[in-house]
PDB file of C-alpha atoms in Angstrom:
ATOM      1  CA  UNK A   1       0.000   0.000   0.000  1.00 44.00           C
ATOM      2  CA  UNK A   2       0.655   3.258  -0.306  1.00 49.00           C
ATOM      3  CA  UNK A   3       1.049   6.386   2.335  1.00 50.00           C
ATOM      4  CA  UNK A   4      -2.362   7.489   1.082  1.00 47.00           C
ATOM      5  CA  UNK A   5      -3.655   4.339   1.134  1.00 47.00           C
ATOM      6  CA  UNK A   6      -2.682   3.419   4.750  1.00 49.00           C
ATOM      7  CA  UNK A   7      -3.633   7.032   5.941  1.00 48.00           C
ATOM      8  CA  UNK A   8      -6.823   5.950   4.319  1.00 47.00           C
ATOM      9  CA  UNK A   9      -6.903   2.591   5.985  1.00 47.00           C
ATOM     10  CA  UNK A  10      -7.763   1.373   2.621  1.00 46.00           C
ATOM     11  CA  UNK A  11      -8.598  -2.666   2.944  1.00 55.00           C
ATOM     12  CA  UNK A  12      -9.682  -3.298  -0.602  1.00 79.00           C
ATOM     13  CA  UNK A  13      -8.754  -0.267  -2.313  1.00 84.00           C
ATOM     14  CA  UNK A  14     -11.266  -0.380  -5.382  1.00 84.00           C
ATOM     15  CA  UNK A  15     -14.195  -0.377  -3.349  1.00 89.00           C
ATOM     16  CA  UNK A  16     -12.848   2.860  -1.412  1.00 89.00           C
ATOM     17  CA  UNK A  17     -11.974   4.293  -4.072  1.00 92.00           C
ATOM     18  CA  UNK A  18     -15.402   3.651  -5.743  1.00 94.00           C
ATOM     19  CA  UNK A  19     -16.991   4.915  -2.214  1.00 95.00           C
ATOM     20  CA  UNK A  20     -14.493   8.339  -1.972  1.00 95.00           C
ATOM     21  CA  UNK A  21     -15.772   8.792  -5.420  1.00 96.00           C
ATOM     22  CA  UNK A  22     -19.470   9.072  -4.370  1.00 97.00           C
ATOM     23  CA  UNK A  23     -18.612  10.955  -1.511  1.00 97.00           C
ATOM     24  CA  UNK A  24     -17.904  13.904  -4.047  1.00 95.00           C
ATOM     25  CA  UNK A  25     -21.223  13.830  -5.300  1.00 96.00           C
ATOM     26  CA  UNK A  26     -19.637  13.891  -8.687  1.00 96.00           C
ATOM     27  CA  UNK A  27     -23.000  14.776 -10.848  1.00 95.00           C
ATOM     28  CA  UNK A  28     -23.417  18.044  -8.601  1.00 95.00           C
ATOM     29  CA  UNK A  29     -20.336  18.633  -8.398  1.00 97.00           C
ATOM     30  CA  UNK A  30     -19.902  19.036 -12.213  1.00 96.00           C
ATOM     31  CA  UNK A  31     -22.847  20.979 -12.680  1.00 95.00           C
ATOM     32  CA  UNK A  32     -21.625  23.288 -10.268  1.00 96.00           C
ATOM     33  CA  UNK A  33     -18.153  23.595 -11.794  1.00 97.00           C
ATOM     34  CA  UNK A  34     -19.791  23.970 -15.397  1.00 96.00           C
ATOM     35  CA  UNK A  35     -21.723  27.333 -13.756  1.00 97.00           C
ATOM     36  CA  UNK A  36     -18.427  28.749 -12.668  1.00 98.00           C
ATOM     37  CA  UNK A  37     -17.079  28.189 -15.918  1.00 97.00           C
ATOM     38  CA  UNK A  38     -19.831  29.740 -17.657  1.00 96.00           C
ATOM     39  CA  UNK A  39     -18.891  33.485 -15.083  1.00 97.00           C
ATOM     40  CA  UNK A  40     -14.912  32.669 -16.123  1.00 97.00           C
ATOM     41  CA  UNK A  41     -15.656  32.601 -20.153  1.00 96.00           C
ATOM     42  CA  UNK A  42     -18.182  35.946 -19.461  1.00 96.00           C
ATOM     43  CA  UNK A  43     -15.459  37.451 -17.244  1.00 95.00           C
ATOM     44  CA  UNK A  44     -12.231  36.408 -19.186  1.00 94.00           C
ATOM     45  CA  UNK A  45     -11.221  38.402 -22.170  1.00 90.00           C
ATOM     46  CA  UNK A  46      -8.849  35.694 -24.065  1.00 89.00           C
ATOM     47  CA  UNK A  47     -10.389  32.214 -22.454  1.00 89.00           C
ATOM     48  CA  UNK A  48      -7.688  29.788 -21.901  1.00 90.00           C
ATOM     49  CA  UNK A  49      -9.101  26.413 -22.160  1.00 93.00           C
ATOM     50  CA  UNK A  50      -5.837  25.259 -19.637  1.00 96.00           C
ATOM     51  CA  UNK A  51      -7.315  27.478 -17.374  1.00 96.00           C
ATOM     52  CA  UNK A  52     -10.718  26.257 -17.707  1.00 97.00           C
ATOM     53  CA  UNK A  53      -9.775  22.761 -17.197  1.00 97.00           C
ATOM     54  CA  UNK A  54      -8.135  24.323 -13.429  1.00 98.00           C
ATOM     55  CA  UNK A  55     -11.069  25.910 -12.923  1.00 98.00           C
ATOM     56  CA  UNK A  56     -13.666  23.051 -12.887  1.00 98.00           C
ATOM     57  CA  UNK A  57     -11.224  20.689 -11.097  1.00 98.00           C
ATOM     58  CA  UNK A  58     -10.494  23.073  -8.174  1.00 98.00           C
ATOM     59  CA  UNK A  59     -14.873  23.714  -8.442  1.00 98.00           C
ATOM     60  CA  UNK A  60     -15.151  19.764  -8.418  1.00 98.00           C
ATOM     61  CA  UNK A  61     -12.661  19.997  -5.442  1.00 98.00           C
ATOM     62  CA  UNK A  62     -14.002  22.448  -3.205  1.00 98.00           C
ATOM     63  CA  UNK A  63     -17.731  21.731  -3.922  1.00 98.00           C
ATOM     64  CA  UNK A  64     -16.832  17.984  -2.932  1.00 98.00           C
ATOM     65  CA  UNK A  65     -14.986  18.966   0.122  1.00 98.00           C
ATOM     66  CA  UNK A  66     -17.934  20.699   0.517  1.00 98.00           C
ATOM     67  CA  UNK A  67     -20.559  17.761  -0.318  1.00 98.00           C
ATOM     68  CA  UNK A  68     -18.372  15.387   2.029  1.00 98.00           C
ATOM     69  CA  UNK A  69     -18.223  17.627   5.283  1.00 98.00           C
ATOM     70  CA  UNK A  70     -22.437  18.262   4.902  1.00 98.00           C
ATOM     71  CA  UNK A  71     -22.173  14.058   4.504  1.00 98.00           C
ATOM     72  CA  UNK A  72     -20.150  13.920   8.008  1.00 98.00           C
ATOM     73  CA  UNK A  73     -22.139  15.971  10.092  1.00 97.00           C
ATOM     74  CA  UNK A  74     -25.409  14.639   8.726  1.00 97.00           C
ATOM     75  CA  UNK A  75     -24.165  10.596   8.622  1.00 96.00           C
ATOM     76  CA  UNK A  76     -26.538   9.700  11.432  1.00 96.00           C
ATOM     77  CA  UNK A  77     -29.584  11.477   9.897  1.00 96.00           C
ATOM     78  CA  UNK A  78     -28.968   9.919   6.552  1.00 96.00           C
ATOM     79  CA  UNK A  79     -29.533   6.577   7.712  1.00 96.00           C
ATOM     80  CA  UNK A  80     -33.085   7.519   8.732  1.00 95.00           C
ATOM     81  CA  UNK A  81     -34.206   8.114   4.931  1.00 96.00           C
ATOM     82  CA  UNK A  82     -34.621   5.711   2.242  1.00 93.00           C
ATOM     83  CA  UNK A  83     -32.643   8.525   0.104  1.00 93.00           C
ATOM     84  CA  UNK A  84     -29.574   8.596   1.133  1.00 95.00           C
ATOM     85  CA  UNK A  85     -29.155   5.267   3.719  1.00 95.00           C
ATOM     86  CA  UNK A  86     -27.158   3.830   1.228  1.00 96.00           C
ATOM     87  CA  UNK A  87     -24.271   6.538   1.100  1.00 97.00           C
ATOM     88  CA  UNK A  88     -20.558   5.630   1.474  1.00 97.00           C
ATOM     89  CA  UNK A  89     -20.771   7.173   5.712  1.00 97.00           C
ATOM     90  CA  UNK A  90     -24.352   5.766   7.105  1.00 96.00           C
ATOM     91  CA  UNK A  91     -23.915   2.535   5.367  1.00 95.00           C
ATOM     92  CA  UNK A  92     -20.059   2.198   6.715  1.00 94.00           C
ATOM     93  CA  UNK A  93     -18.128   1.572   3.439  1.00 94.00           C
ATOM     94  CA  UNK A  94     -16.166   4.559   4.539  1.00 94.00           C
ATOM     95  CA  UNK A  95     -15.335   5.502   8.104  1.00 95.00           C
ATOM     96  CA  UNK A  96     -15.565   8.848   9.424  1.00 97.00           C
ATOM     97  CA  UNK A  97     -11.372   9.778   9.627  1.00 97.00           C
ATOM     98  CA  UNK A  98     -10.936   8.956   6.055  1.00 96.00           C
ATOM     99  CA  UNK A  99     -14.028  10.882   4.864  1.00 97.00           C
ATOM    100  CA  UNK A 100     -12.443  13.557   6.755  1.00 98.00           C
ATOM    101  CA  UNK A 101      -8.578  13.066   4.886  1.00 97.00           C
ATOM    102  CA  UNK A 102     -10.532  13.144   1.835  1.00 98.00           C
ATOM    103  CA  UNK A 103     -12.113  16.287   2.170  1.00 98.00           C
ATOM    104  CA  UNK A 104      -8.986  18.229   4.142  1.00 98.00           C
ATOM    105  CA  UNK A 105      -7.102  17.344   0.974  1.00 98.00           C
ATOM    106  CA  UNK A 106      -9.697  18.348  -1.624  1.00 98.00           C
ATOM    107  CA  UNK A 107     -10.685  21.504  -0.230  1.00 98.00           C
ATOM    108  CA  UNK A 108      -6.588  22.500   0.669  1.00 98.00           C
ATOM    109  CA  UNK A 109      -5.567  21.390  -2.688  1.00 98.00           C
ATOM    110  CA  UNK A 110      -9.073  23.364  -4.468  1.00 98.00           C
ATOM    111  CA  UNK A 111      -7.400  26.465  -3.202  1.00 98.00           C
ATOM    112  CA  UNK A 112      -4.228  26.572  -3.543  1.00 98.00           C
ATOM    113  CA  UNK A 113      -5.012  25.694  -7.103  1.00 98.00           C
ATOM    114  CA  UNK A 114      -7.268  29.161  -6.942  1.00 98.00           C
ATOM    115  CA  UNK A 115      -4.164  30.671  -5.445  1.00 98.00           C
ATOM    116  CA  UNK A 116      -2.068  29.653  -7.492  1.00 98.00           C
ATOM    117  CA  UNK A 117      -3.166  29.868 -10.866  1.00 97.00           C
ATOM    118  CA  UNK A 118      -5.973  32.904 -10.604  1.00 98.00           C
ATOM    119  CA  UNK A 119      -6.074  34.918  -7.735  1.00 97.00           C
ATOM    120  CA  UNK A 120      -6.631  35.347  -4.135  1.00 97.00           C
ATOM    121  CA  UNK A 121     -10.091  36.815  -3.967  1.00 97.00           C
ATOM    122  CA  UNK A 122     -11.226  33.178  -5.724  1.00 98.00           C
ATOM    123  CA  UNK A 123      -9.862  31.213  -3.127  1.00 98.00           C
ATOM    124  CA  UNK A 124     -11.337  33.353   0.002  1.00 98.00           C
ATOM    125  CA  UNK A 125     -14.909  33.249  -1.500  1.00 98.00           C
ATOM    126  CA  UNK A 126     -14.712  29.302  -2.637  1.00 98.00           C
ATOM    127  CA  UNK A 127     -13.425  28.985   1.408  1.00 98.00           C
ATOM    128  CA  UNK A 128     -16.506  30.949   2.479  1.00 98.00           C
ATOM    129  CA  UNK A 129     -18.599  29.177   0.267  1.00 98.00           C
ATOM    130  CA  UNK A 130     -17.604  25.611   1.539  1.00 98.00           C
ATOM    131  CA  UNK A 131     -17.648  27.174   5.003  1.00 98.00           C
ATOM    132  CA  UNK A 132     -21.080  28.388   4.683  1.00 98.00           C
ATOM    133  CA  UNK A 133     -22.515  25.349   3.597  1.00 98.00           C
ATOM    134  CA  UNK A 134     -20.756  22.869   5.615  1.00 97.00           C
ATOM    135  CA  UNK A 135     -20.597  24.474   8.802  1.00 97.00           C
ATOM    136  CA  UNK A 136     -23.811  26.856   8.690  1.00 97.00           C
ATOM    137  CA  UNK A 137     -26.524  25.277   6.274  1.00 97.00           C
ATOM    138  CA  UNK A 138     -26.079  21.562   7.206  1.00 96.00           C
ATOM    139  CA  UNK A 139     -26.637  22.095  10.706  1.00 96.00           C
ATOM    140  CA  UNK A 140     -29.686  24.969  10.224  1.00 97.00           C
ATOM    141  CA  UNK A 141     -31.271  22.334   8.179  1.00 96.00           C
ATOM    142  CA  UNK A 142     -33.408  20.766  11.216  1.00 94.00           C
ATOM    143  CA  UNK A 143     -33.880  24.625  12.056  1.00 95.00           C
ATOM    144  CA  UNK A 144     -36.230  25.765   9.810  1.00 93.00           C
ATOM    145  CA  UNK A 145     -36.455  27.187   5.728  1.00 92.00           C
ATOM    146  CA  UNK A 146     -34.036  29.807   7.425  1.00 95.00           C
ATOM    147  CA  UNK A 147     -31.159  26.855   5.980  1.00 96.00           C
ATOM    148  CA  UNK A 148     -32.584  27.405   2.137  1.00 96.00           C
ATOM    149  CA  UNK A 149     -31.931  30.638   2.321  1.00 96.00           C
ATOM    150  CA  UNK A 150     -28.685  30.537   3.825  1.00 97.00           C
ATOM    151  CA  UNK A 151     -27.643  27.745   1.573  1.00 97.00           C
ATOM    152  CA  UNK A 152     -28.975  30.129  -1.793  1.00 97.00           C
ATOM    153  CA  UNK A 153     -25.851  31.829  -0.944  1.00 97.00           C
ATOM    154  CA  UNK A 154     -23.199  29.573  -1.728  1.00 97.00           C
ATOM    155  CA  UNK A 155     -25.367  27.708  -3.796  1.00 96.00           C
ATOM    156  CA  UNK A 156     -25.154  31.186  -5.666  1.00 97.00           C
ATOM    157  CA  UNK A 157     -21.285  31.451  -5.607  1.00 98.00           C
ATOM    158  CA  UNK A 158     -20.050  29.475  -8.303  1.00 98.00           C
ATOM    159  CA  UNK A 159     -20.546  32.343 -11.262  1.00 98.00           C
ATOM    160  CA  UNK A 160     -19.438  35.150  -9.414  1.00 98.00           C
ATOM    161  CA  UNK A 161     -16.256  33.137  -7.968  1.00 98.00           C
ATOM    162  CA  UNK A 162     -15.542  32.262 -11.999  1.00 98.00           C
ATOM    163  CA  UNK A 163     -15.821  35.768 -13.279  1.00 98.00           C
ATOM    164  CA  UNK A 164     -13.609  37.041  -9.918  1.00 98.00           C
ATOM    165  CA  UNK A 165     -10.994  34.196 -10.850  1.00 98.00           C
ATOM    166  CA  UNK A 166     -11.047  35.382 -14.698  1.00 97.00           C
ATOM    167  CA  UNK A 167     -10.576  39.279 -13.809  1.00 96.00           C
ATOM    168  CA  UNK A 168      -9.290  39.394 -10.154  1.00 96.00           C
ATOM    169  CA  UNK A 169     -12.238  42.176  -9.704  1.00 92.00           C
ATOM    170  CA  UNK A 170     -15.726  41.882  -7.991  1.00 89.00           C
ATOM    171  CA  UNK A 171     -18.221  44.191  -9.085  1.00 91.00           C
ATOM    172  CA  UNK A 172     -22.193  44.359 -10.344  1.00 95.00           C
ATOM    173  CA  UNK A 173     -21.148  42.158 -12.975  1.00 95.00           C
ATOM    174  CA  UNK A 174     -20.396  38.734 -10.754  1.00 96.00           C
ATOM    175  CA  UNK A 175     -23.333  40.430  -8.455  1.00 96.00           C
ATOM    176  CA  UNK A 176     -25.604  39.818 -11.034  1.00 97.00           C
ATOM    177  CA  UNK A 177     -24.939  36.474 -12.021  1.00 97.00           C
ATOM    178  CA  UNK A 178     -24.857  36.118  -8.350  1.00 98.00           C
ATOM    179  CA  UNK A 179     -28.400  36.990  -8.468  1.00 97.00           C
ATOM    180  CA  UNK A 180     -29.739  34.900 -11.321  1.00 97.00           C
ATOM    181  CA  UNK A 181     -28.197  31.692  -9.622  1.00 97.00           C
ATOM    182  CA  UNK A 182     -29.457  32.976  -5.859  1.00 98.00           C
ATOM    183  CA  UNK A 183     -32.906  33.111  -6.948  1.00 98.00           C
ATOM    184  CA  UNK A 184     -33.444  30.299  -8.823  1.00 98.00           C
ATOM    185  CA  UNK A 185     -32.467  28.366  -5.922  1.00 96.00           C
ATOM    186  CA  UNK A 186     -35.646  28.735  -4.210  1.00 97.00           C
ATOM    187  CA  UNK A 187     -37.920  27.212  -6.491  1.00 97.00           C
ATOM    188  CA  UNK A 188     -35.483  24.551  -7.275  1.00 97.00           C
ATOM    189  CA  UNK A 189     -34.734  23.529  -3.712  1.00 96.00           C
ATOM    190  CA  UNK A 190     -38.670  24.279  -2.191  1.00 97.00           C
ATOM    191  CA  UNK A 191     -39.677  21.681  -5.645  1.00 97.00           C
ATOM    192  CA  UNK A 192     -37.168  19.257  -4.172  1.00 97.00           C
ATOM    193  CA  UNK A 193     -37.949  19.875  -0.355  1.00 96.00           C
ATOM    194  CA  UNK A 194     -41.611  19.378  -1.308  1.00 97.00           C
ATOM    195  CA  UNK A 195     -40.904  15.614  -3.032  1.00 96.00           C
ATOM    196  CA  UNK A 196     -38.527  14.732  -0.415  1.00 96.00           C
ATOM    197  CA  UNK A 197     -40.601  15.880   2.593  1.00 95.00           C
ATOM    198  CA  UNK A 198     -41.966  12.672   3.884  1.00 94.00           C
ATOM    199  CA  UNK A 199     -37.614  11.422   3.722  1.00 94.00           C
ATOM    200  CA  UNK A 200     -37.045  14.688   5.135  1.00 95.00           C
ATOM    201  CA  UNK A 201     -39.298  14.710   7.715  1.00 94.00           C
ATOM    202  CA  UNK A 202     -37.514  11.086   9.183  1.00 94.00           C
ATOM    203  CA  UNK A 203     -34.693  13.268   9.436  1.00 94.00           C
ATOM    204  CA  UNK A 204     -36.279  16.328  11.290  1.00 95.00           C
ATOM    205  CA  UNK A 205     -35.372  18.576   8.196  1.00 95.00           C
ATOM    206  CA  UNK A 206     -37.337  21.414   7.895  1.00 92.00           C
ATOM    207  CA  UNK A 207     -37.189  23.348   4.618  1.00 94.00           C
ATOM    208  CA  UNK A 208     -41.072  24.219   3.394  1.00 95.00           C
ATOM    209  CA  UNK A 209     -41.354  27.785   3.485  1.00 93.00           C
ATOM    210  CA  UNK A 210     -44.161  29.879   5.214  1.00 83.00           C
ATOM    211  CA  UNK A 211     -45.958  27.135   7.728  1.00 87.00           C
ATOM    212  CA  UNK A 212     -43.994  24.376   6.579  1.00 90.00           C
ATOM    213  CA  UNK A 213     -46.980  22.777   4.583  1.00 92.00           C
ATOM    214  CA  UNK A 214     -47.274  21.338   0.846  1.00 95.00           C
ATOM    215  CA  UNK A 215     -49.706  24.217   0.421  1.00 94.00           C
ATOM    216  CA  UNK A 216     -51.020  27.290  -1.118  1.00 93.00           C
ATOM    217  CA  UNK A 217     -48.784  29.778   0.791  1.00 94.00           C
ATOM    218  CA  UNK A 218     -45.640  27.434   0.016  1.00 95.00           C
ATOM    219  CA  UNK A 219     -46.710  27.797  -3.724  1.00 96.00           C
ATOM    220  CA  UNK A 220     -46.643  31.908  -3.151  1.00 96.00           C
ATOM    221  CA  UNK A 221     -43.195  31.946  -1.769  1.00 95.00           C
ATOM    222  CA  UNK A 222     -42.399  29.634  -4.705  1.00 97.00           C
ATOM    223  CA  UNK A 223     -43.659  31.816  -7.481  1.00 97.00           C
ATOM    224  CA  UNK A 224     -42.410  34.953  -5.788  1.00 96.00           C
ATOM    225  CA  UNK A 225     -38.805  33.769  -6.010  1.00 97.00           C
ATOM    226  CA  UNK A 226     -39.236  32.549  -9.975  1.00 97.00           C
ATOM    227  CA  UNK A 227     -40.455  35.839 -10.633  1.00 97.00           C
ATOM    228  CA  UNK A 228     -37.355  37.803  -9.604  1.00 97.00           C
ATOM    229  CA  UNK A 229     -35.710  35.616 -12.300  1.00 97.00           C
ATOM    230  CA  UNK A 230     -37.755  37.722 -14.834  1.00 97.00           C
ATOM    231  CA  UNK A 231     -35.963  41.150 -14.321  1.00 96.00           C
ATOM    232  CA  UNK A 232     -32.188  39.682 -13.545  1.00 97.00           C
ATOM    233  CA  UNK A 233     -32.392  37.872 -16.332  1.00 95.00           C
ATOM    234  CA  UNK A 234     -31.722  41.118 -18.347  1.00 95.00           C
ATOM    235  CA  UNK A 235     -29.099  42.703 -16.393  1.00 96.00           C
ATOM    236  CA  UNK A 236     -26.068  40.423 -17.750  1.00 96.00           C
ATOM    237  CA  UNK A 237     -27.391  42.206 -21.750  1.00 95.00           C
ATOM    238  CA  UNK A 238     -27.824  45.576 -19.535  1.00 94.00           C
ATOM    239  CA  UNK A 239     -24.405  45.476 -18.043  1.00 92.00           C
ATOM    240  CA  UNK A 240     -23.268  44.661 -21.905  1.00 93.00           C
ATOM    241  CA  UNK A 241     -21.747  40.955 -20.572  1.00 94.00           C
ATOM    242  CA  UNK A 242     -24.236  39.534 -23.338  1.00 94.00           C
ATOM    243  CA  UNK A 243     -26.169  39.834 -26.105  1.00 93.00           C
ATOM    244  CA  UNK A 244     -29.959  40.342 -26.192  1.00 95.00           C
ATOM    245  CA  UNK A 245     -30.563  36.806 -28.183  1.00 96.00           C
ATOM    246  CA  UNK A 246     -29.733  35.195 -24.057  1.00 96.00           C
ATOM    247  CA  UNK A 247     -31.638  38.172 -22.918  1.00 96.00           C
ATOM    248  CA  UNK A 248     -34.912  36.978 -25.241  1.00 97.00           C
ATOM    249  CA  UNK A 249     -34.158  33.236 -23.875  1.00 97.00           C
ATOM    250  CA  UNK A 250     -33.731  33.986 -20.077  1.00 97.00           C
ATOM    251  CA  UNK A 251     -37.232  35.598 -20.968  1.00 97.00           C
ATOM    252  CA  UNK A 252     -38.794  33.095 -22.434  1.00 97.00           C
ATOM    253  CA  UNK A 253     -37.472  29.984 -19.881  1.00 97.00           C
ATOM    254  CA  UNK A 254     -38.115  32.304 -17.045  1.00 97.00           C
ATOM    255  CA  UNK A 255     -41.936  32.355 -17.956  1.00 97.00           C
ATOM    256  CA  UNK A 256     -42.568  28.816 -18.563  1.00 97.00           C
ATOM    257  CA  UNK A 257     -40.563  28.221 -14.900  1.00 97.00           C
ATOM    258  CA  UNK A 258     -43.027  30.644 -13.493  1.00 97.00           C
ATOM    259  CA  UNK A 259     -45.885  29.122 -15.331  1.00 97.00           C
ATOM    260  CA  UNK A 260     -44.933  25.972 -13.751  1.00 97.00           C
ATOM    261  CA  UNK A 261     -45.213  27.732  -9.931  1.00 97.00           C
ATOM    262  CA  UNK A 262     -48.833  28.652 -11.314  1.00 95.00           C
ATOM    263  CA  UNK A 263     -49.230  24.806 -12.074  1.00 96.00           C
ATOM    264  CA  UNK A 264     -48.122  23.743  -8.676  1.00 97.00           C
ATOM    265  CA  UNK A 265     -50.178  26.478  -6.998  1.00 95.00           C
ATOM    266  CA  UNK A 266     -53.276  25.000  -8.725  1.00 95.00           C
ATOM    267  CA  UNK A 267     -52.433  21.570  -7.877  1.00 95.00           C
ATOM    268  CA  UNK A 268     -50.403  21.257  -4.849  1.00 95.00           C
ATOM    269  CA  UNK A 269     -49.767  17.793  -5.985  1.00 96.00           C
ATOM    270  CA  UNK A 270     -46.048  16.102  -5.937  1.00 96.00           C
ATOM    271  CA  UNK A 271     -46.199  15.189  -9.669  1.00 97.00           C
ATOM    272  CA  UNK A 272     -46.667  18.856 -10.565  1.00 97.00           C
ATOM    273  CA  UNK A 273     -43.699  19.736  -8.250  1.00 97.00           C
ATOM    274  CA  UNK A 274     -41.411  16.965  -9.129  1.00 97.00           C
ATOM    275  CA  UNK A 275     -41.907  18.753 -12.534  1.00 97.00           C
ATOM    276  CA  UNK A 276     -40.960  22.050 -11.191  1.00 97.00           C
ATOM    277  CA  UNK A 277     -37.750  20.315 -10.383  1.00 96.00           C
ATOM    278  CA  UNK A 278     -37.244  19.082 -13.251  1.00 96.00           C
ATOM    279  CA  UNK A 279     -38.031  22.549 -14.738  1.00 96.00           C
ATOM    280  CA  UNK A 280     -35.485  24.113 -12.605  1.00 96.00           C
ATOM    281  CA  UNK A 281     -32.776  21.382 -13.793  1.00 94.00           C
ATOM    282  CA  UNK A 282     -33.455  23.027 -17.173  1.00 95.00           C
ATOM    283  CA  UNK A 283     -33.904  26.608 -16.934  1.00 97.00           C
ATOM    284  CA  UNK A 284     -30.609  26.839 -15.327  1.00 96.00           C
ATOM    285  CA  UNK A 285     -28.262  25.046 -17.525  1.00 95.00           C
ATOM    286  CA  UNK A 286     -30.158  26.592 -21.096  1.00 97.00           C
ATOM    287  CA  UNK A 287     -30.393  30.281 -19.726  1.00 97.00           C
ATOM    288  CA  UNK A 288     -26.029  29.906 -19.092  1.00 96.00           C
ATOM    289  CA  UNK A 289     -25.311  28.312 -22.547  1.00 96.00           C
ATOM    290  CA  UNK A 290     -27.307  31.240 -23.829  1.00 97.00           C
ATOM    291  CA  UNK A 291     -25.132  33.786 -22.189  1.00 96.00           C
ATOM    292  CA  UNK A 292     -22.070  31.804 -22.978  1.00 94.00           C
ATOM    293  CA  UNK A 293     -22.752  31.392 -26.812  1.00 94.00           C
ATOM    294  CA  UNK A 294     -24.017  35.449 -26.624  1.00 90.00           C
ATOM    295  CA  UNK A 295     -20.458  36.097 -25.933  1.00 82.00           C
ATOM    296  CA  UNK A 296     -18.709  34.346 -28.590  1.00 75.00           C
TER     297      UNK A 296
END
C-alpha cells in the first residue's frame, strides 16, 4: 500500500476508491463547476481552455470537500431516509477519519489551485462558500427554511467566484450572475424539499417555506422567487456581458418556470412539483449556454 492508502486505511482499495468517489457527489459537483465556468468565459477576455480545465477541477474539489463535510455531520440522519441510507458514511463503506482526509485534501488542494493559478479573492470566496454550507446550512437544516436561504448563498457562488478568478475584480457584474443563480435556488430547492418531505421529515429537516406545509402559501413563496428571475435575467445584456438573443431566452425559460409555480399552486400535488424540479434542472443550464454562446 501506499502512504495514502494506509492514511486511508484502505482494505480493498477499489471499493474505497469507488466509495471516496461518491462521496464527491460527482454529478453536482460538475454541474456546479460547469456554472463557474460559464462566469470565467463571461469574465475572461482571451479564455484559456488550460485554465478552464483548473477551474472546474479546483470547483469539483471544493464543492466535494464541501458535499463530504455536509455528509459527516449529517451521517446519522442519513440513515433515517430511504434517500440517502445507502451513502458511502451511514452505510459504513467509509469511516468517518478517512471521509475527513478526503475532504482536508480536496478543499486545501481546491485552493491553492485558486491561489495559485488565478487569484486570491477566488480562493477566500470558494473557502466561504464551503464554510457556509458545511458548517452553517447543514446544521440549520433541522432549524427551519431559514437553511434554504442561507444555503442560496453559496449555492449562488459558483458564477461570481468564476468571473472574480477570470478578472481578479468583484463588481455588479459577478453580483448579477450572483443573483440569477441565488434566486433560482428557491424554487429549485422548495420543488425538491416538497418531493422529499416525507424522507425529510424522518430526518427532522425542515425546509417548506411559510408554515412548513405542501400548500397554497408554500406555492406563493415559490412563485415569488421565480419571478425575480424575470428582471435579472436582463441585467447580464444591460451590463453589456451579453447579447440580447440570451436576454430573449432567459425571458422566455423564465416564464414557462413561473408558469410551472402557477401549475403547482393550482395543484399542490407532488407530480406537478417533481416537474418544477425538473423545470429548474433546465432553466438553469439553457439560460447559461445562452449567455455563454451570446459572448462568442
Amino acid at each position: 500500500m501506499t502512504s495514502v492508502e494506509e492514511s486511508l486505511g484502505l482494505n480493498s482499495v477499489g471499493d474505497k476508491v469507488k466509495a471516496l468517489f461518491e462521496l464527491l457527489k460527482f454529478r453536482l459537483a460538475s454541474l456546479i463547476a460547469f456554472s463557474g465556468a460559464m462566469g470565467y468565459c463571461l469574465g475572461a477576455s482571451d479564455v484559456s481552455w488550460v485554465k478552464i480545465v483548473l477551474f472546474c477541477i479546483a470547483s469539483i474539489g471544493i464543492t466535494g470537500s464541501a458535499n463530504i463535510i455536509n455528509q459527516i455531520l449529517e451521517k446519522d440522519l442519513d440513515k433515517m431516509m430511504k434517500r440517502t441510507q445507502n451513502r458511502p458514511l451511514p452505510s459504513g463503506r467509509i469511516s468517518v477519519e478517512q471521509a475527513i482526509v478526503w475532504a482536508v485534501f480536496l478543499g486545501v488542494s481546491s485552493l491553492i489551485v485558486f491561489v495559485v493559478y488565478f487569484n486570491m479573492i477566488s480562493a477566500l470566496l470558494a473557502l466561504l462558500s464551503l464554510v457556509l454550507y458545511g458548517f452553517v446550512y447543514t446544521p440549520l437544516k433541522r432549524v427551519g427554511p431559514i437553511a434554504v436561504f442561507v444555503g442560496a448563498f453559496p449555492g449562488a457562488f459558483p458564477p461570481m467566484i468564476g468571473w472574480v478568478a477570470a478578472t481578479n475584480h468583484f463588481g455588479l457584474e459577478p453580483g448579477i450572475l450572483f443573483a440569477i443563480q441565488f434566486f433560482w435556488q428557491f424554487p429549485h430547492f422548495w420543488a425538491i424539499a416538497w418531493v422529499l418531505d416525507d424522507d425529510y421529515k424522518r430526518a427532522g429537516f425542515k425546509l417548506l417555506p411559510a408554515n412548513g406545509l405542501k400548500d397554497a402559501d408554500t406555492t406563493m413563496q415559490i412563485m415569488i422567487y421565480t419571478l425575480f428571475l424575470l428582471p435579472v435575467g436582463w441585467l447580464p445584456y444591460k451590463l453589456g456581458m451579453t447579447g440580447i438573443n440570451s436576454a430573449f431566452i432567459a425571458t422566455v425559460f423564465g416564464v414557462l418556470f413561473l408558469a410551472q409555480t402557477f401549475h403547482l399552486m393550482r395543484k399542490c400535488t407532488d407530480k406537478t412539483a417533481r416537474q418544477l424540479m425538473f423545470g429548474s434542472f433546465i432553466y438553469l443550464p439553457i439560460v447559461q449556454i445562452a449567455f455563454l454562446l451570446d459572448k462568442l
